[in-house]
CSV table of C-alpha atoms (C1' of nucleotides) in Angstrom, one decimal:
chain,number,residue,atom,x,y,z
R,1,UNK,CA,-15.8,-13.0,19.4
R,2,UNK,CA,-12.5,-12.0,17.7
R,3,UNK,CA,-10.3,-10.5,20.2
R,4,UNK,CA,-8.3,-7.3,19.8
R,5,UNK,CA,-5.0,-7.5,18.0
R,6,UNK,CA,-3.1,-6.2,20.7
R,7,UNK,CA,-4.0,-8.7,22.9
R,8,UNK,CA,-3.1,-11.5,20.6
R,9,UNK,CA,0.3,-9.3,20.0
R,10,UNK,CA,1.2,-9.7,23.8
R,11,UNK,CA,0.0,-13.4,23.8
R,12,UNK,CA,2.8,-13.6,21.3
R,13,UNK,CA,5.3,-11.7,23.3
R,14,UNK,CA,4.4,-13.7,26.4
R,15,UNK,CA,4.9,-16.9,24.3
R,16,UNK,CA,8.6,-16.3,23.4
R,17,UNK,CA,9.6,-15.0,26.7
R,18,UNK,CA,8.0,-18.5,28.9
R,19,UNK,CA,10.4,-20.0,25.8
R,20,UNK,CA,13.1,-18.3,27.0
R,21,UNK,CA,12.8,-18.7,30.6
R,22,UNK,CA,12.0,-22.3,29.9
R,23,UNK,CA,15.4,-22.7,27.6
R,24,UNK,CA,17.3,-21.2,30.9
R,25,UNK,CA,16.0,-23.6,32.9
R,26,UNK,CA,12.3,-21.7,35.0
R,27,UNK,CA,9.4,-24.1,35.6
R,28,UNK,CA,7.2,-21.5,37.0
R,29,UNK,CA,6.3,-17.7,36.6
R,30,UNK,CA,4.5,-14.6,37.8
R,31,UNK,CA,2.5,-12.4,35.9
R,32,UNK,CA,4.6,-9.3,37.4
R,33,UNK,CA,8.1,-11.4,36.2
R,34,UNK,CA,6.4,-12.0,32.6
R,35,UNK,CA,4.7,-8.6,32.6
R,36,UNK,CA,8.1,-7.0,33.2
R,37,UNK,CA,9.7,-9.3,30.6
R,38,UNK,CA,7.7,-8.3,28.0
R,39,UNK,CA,7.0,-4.6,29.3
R,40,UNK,CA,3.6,-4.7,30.2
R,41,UNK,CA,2.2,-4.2,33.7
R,42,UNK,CA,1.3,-7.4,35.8
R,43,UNK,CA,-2.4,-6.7,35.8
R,44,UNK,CA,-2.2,-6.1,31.9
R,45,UNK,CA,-0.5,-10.3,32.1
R,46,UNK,CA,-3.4,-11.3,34.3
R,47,UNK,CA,-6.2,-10.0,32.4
R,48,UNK,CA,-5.2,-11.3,29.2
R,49,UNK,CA,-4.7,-15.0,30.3
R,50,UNK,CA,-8.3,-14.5,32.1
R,51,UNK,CA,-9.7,-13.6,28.7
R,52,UNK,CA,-8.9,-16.7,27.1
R,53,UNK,CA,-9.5,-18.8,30.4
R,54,UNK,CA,-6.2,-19.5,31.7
R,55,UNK,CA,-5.9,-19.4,35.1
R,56,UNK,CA,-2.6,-20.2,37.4
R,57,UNK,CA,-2.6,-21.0,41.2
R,58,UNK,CA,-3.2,-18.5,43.5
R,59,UNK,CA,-0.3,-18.6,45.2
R,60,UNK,CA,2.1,-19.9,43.0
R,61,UNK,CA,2.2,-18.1,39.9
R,62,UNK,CA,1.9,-20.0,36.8
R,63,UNK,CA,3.6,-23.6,35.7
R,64,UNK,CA,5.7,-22.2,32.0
R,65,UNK,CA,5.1,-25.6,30.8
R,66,UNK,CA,1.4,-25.1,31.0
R,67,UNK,CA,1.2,-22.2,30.5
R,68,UNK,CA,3.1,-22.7,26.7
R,69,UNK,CA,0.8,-25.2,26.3
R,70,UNK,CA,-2.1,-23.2,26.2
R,71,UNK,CA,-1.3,-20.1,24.5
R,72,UNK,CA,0.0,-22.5,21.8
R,73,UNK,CA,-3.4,-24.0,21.3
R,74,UNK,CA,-4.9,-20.7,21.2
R,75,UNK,CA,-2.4,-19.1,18.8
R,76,UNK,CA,-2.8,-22.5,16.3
R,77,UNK,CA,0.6,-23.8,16.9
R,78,UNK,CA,-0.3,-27.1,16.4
R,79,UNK,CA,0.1,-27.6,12.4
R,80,UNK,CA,3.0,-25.5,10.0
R,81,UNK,CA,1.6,-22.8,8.5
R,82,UNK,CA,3.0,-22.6,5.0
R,83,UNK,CA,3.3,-18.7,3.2
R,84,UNK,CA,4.3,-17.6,0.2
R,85,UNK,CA,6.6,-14.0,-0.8
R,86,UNK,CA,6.0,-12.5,-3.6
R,87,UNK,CA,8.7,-9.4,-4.8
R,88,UNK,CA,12.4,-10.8,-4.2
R,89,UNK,CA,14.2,-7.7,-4.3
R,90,UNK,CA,16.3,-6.6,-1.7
R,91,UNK,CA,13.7,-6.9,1.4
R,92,UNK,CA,12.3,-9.7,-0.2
R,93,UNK,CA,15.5,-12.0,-0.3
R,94,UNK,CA,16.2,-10.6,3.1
R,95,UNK,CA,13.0,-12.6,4.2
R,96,UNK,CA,13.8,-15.5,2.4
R,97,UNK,CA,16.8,-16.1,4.2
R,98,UNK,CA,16.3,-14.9,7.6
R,99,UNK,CA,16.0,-18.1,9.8
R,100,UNK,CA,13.6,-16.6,12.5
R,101,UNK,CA,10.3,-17.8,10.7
R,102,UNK,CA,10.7,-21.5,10.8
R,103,UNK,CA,11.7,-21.6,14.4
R,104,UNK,CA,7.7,-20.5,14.8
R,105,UNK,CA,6.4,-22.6,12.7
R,106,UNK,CA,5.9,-20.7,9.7
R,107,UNK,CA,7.6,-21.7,6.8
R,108,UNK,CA,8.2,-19.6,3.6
R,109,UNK,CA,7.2,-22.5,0.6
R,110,UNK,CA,7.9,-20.3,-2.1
R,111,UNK,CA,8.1,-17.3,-3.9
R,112,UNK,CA,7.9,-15.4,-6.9
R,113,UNK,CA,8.7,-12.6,-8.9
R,114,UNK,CA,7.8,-11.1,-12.7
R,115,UNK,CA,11.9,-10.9,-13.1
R,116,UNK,CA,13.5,-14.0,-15.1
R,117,UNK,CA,16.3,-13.3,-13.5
R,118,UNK,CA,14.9,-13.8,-9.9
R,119,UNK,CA,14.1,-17.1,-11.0
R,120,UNK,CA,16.4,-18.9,-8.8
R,121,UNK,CA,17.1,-20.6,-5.3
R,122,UNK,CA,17.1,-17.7,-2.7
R,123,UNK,CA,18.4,-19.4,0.0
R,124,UNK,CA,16.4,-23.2,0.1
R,125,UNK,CA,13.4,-21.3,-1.4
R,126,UNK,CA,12.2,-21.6,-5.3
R,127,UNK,CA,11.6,-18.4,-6.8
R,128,UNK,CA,8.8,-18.8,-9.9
R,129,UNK,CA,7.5,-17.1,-12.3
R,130,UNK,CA,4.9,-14.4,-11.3
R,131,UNK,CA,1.9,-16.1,-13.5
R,132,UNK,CA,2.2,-19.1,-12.1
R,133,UNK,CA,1.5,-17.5,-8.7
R,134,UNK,CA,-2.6,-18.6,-8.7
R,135,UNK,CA,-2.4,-22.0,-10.0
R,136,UNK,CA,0.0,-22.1,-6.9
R,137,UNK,CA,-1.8,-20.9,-4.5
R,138,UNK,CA,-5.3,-23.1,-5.2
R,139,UNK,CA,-2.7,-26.3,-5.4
R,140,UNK,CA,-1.1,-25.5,-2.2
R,141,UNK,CA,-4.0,-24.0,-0.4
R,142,UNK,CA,-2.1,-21.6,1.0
R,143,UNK,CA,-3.6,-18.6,3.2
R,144,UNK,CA,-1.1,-16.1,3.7
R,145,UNK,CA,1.2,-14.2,1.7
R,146,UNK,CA,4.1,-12.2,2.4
R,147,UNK,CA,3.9,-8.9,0.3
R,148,UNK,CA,7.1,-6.9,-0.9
R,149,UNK,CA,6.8,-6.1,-4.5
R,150,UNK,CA,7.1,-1.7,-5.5
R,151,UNK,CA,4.2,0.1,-4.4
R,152,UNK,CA,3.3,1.0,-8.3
R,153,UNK,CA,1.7,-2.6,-8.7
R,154,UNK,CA,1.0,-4.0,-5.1
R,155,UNK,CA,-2.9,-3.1,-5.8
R,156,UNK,CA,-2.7,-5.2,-8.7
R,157,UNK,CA,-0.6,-8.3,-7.1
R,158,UNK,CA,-3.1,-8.2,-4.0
R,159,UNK,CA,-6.1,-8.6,-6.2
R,160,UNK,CA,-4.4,-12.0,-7.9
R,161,UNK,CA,-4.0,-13.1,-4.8
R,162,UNK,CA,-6.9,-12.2,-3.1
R,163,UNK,CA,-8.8,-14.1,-6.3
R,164,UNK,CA,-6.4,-16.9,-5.7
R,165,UNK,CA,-7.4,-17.7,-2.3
R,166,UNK,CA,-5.2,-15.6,0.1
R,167,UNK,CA,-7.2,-14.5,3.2
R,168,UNK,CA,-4.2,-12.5,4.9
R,169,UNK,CA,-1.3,-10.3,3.7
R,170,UNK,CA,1.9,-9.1,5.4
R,171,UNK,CA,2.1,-5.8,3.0
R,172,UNK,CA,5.5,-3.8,3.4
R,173,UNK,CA,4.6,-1.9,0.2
R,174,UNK,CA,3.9,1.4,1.2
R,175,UNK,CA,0.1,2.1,-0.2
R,176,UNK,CA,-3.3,1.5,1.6
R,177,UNK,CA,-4.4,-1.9,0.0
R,178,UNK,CA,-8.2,-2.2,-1.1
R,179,UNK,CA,-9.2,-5.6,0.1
R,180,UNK,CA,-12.6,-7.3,0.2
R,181,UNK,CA,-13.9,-7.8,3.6
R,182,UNK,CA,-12.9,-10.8,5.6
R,183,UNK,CA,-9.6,-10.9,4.1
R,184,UNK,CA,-6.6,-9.5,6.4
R,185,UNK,CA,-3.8,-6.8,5.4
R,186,UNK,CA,-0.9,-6.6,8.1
R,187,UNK,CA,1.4,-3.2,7.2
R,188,UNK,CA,4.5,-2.7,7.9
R,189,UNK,CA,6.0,0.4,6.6
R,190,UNK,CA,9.7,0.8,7.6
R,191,UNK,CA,9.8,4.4,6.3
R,192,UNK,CA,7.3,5.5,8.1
R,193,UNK,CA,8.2,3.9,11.8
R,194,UNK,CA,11.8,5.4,11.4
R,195,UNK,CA,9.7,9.0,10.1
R,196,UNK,CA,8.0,8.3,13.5
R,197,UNK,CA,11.3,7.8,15.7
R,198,UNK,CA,12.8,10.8,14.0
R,199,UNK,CA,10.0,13.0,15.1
R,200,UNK,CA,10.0,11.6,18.7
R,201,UNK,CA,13.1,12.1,19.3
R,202,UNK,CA,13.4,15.5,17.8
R,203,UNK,CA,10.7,16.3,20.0
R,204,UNK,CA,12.2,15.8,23.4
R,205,UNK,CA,15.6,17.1,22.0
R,206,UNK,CA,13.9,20.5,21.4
R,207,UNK,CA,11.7,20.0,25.0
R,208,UNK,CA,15.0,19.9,27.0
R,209,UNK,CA,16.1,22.9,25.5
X,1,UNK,CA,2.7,18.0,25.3
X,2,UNK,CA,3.6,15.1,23.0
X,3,UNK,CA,1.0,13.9,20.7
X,4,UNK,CA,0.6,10.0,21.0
X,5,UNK,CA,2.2,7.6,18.3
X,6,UNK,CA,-0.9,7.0,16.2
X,7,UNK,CA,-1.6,10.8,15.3
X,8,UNK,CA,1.9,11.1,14.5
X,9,UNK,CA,1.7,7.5,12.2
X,10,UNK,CA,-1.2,9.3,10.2
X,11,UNK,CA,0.0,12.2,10.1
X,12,UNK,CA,2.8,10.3,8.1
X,13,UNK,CA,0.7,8.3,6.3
X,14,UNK,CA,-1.7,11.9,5.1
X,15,UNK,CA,1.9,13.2,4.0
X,16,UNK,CA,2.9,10.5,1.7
X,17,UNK,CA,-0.3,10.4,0.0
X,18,UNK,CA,-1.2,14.0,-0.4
X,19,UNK,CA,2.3,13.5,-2.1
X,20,UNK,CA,1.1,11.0,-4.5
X,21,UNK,CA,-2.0,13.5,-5.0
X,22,UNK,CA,0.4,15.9,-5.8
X,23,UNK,CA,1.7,14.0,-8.3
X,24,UNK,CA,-1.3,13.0,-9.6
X,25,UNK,CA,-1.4,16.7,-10.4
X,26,UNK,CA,-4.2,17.3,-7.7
X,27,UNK,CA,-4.7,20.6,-6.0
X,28,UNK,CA,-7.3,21.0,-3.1
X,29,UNK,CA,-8.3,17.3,-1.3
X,30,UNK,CA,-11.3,17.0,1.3
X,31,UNK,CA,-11.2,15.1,4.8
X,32,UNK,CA,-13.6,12.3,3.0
X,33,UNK,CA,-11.1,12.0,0.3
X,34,UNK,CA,-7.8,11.6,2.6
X,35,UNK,CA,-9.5,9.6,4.8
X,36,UNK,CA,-10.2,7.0,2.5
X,37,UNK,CA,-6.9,6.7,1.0
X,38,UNK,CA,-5.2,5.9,4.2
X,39,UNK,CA,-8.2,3.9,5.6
X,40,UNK,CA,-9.7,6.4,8.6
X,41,UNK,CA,-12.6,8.1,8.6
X,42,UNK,CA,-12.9,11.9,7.7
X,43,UNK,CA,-13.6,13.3,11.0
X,44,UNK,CA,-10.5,11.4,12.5
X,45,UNK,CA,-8.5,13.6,9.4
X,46,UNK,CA,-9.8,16.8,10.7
X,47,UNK,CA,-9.7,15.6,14.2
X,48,UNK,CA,-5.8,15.2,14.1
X,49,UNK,CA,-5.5,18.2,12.0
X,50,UNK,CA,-7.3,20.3,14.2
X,51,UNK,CA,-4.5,19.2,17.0
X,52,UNK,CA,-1.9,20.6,15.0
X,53,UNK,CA,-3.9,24.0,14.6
X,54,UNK,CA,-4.4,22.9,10.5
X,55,UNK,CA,-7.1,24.2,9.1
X,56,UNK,CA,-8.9,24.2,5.5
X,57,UNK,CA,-11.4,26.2,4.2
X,58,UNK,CA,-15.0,25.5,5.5
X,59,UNK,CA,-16.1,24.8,2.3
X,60,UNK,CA,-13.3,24.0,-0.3
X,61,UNK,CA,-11.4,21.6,2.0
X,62,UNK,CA,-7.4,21.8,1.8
X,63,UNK,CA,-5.1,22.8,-0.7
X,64,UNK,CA,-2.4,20.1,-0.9
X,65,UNK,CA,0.4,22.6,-1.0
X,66,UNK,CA,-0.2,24.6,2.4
X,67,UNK,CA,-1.3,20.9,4.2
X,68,UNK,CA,2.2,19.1,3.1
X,69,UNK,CA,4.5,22.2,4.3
X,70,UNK,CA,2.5,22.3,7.5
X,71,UNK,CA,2.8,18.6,8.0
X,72,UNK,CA,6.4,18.7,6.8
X,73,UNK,CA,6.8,21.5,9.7
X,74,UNK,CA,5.4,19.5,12.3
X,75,UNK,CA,7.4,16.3,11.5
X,76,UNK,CA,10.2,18.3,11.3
X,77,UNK,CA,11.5,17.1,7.8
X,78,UNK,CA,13.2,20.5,7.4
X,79,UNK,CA,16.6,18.8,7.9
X,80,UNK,CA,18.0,15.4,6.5
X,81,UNK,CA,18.1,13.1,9.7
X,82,UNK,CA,21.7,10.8,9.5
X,83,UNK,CA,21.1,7.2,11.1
X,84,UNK,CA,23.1,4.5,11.7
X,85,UNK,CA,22.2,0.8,11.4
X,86,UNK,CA,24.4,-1.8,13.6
X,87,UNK,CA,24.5,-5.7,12.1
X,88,UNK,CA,24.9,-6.2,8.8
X,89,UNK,CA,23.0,-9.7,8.2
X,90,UNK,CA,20.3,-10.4,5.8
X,91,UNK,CA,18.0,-8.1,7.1
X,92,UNK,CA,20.4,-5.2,8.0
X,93,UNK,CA,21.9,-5.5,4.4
X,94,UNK,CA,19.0,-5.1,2.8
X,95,UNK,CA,17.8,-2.0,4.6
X,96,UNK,CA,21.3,-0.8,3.6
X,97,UNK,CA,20.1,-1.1,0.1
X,98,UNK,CA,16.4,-0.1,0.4
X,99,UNK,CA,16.0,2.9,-1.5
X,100,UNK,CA,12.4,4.3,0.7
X,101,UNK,CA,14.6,5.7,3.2
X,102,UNK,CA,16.2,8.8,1.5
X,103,UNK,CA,13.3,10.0,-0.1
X,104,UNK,CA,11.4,10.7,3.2
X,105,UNK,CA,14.6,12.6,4.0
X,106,UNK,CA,16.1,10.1,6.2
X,107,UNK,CA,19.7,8.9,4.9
X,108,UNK,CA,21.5,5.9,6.6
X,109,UNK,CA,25.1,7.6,7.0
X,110,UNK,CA,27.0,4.3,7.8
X,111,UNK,CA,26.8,0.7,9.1
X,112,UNK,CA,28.5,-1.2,11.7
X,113,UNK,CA,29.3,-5.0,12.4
X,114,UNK,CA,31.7,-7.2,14.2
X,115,UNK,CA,32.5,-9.5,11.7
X,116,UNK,CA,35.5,-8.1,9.4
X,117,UNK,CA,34.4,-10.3,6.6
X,118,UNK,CA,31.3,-7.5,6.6
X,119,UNK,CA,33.5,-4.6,6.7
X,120,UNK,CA,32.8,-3.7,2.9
X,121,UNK,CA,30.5,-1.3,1.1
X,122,UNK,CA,27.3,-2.5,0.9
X,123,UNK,CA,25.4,-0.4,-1.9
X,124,UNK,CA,27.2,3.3,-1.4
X,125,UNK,CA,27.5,2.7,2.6
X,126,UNK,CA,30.7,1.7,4.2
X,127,UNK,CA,30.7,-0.8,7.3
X,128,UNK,CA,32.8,-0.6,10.0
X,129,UNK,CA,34.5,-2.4,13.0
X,130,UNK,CA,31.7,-2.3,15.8
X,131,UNK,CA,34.2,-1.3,17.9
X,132,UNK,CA,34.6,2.1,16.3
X,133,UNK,CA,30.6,2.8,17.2
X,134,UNK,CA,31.2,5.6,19.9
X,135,UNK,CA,33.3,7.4,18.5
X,136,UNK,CA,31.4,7.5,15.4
X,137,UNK,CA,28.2,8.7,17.1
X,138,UNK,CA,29.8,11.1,19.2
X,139,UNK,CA,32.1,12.8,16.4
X,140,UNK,CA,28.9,12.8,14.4
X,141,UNK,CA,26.2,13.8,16.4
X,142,UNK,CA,23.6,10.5,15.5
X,143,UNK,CA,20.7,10.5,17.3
X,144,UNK,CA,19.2,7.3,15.9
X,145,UNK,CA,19.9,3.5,15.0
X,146,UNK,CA,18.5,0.8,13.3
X,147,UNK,CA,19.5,-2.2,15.4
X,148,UNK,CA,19.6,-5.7,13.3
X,149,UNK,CA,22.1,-7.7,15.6
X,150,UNK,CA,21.4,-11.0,16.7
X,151,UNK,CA,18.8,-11.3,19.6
X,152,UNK,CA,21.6,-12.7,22.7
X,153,UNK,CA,24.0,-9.1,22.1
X,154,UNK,CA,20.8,-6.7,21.0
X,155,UNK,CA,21.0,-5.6,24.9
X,156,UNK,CA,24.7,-5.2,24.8
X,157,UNK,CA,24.9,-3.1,21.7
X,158,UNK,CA,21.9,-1.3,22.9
X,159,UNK,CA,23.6,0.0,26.1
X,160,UNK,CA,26.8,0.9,23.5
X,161,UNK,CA,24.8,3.4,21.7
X,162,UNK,CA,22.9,4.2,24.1
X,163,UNK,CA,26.2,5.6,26.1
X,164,UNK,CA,27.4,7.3,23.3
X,165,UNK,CA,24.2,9.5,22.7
X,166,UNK,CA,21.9,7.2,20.6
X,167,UNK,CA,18.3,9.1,21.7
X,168,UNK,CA,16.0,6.4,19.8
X,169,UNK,CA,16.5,2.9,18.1
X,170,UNK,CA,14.3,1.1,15.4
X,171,UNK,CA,14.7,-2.2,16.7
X,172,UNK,CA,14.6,-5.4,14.8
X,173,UNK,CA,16.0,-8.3,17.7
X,174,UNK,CA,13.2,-10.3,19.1
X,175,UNK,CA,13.9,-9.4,22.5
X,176,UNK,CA,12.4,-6.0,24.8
X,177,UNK,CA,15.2,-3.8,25.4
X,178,UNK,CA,16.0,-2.2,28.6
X,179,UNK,CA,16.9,1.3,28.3
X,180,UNK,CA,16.5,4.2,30.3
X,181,UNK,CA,13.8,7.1,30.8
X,182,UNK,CA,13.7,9.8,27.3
X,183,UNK,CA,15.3,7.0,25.3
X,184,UNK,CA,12.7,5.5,22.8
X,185,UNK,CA,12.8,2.3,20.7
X,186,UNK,CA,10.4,1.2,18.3
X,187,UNK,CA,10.2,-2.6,17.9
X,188,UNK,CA,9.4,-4.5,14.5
X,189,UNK,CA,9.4,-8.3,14.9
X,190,UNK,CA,8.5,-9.9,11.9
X,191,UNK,CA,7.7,-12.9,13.1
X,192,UNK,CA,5.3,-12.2,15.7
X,193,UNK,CA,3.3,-9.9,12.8
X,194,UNK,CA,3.6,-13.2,10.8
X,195,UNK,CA,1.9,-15.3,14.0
X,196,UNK,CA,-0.4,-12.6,14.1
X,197,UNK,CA,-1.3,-12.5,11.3
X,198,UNK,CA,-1.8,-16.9,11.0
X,199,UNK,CA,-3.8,-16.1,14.1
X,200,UNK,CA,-6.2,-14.1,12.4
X,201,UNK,CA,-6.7,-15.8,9.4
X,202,UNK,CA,-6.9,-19.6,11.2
X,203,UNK,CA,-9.7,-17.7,14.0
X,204,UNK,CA,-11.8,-16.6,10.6
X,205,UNK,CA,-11.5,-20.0,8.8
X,206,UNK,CA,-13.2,-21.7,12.2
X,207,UNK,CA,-15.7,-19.1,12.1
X,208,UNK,CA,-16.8,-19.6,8.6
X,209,UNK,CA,-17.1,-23.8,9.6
Y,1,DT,C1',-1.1,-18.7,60.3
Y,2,DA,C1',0.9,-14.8,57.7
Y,3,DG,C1',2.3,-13.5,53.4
Y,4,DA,C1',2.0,-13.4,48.7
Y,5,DT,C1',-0.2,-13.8,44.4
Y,6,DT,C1',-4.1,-14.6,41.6
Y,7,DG,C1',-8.6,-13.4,39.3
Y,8,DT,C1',-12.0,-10.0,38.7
Y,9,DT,C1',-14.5,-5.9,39.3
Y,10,DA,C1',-14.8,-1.0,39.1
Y,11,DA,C1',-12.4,3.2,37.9
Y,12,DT,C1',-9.7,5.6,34.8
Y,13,DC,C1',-7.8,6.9,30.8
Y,14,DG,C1',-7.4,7.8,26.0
Y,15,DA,C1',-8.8,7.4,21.4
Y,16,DT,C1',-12.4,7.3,17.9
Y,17,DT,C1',-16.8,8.4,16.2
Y,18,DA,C1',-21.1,10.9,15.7
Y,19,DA,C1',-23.3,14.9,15.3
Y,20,DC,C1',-24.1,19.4,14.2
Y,21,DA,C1',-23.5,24.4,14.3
Y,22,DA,C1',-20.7,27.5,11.7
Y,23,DT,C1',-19.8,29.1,7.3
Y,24,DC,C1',-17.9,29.4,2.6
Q,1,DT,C1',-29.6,31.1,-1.4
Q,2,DA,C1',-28.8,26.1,-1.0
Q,3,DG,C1',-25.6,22.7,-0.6
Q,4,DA,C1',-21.4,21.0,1.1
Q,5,DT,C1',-17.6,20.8,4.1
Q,6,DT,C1',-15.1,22.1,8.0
Q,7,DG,C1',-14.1,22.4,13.1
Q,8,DT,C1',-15.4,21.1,17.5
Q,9,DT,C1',-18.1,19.3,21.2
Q,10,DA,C1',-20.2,15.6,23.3
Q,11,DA,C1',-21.0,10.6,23.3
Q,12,DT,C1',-19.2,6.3,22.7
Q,13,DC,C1',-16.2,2.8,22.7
Q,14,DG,C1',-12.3,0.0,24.2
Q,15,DA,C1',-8.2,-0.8,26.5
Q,16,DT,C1',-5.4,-0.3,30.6
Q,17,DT,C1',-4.9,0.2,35.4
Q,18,DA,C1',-6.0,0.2,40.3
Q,19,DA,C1',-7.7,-2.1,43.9
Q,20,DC,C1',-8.9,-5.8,46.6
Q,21,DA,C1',-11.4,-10.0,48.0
Q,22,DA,C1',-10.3,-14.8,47.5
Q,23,DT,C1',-7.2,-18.2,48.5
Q,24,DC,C1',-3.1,-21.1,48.3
DNA sequence: TAGATTGTTAATCGATTAACAATC
DNA sequence: TAGATTGTTAATCGATTAACAATC
């Protein structure tokens, strides 16, 4: 069984935070210190961990060195998981520089773009020419693929891909990919979480009035 | 009342395509139709519209027109919202140069960071000397951030702003900020969609073995 | 022991879906 | 009219929370 997304999303959050507390020096934890931590209530800590079988000492909280252990082995931290970006414009050279990837163990190999003049070293990472993207991909094996090419031909890059032998996509274009089933689309759609925040807030500017 | 975060999402998501229908040079759209493009099912489209108090015609479904200016009412996009964004790295300078933002009506008015090396314009937006954040906000009247800053002074800024008038922050540090009651942030960590997303793709590969 | 924390069950809450009467 | 689509109610589903026995 394939458990939610939001509980894999908190195992996540849970896994940088016992990171953190390990880095300042904590060998143990309680769910209602991690569940604040993260913002989540304690019970919300405890079932999750029961979910996937991890279970702490009834009186003393949880062991962080375990603890990291184990949610490592259920997240898949084991190996490097190599992705590719395709798209370097602005967002996309923003991603191929940013340093918080590799620290998780995901590393960008390469990336490409239909733009000769993209065809360069973005940071340590090779940018190709968009054909070559398939040939690539089968060579490589690679899984995932970061997405951040204009909306007008996203469709059209996700079904080379998905024909290459991607099985997940971080989209920040901002359509509704068609995808076969089984393979994974993640969106993230920075227009529309600020539309969001600008609405909320509005909102309980006009409630106080 | 306030409506939760996901009818408000959609209802974001229905606006931008009925604009692309629009475009498209279409007139009238049904719940199946609109459903499909943003990857819901038709009765959740009427569902959230009957919230709002939208409503089509029993038969014809919606004309595109009335549905975007009553969506547009409700998200309040009468007004162009100013935002700031505070931590001009890689990230942070490429949002300054993402165009997506002022079409939805949202304009970044100006950028802050500490480092005076950064205290150019980046596309048409001056930075400034963090230090001159408060005043800023309060002489302006901003209501929203976009917070790119390292993760160990994301708290420290946030408490900045936050004093000055800030109401809601799009935040992009790694790290759950502390604020108080009415104020709202909206967290995007990249990396964990990335783990996520490995997660996923790895737990489907084991099942297909 | 007494106190504190886990692990788990049952209760609650909210969101989505199914279904169908109303009706254009 | 017959067919199609809306609007809404009830049913379902899933996720979160509350509560508490187990126990270190």
């Amino acid at each position: 069984m394939l458990s939610s997304k939001n509980t894999i999303f908190r195992l996540c959050r849970y896994r940088h935070c016992l990171k953190d507390l390990k880095n300042l020096g904590y060998v143990k934890v309680f769910s209602d210190n991690l569940g604040e931590a993260v913002g989540v209530s304690a019970a919300q800590v405890r079932k999750d961990f029961s979910l996937f079988g991890i279970s702490g000492n009834r009186k003393g909280g949880y062991i962080i060195d375990d603890l990291l252990e184990k949610i490592n082995h259920i997240l898949g931290k084991d190996e490097i998981q190599k992705v590719i970006l395709v798209g370097v414009g602005n967002l996309g050279s923003a991603l191929l520089k940013y340093k918080g990837f590799e620290k998780e163990g995901i590393q960008i190999v390469s990336a490409f773009d239909a733009d000769p003049a993209k065809q360069v070293k973005v940071g340590n990472i090779q940018v190709y020419p968009i054909k070559d993207i398939s040939e690539f991909i089968k060579n490589n094996n690679i899984k995932i693929a970061i997405l951040t090419v204009p909306g007008i031909v996203a469709q059209e890059v996700c079904e080379v891909l998905v024909s290459a032998g991607i099985r997940g996509i971080l989209n920040f274009a901002p359509v509704n990919l068609r995808v076969p089933e089984g393979i994974i689309v993640s969106n993230v759609n920075l227009a529309i979480e600020l539309e969001n925040l600008v609405y909320f807030v509005c909102s309980m500017e006009r409630r106080k009035e």
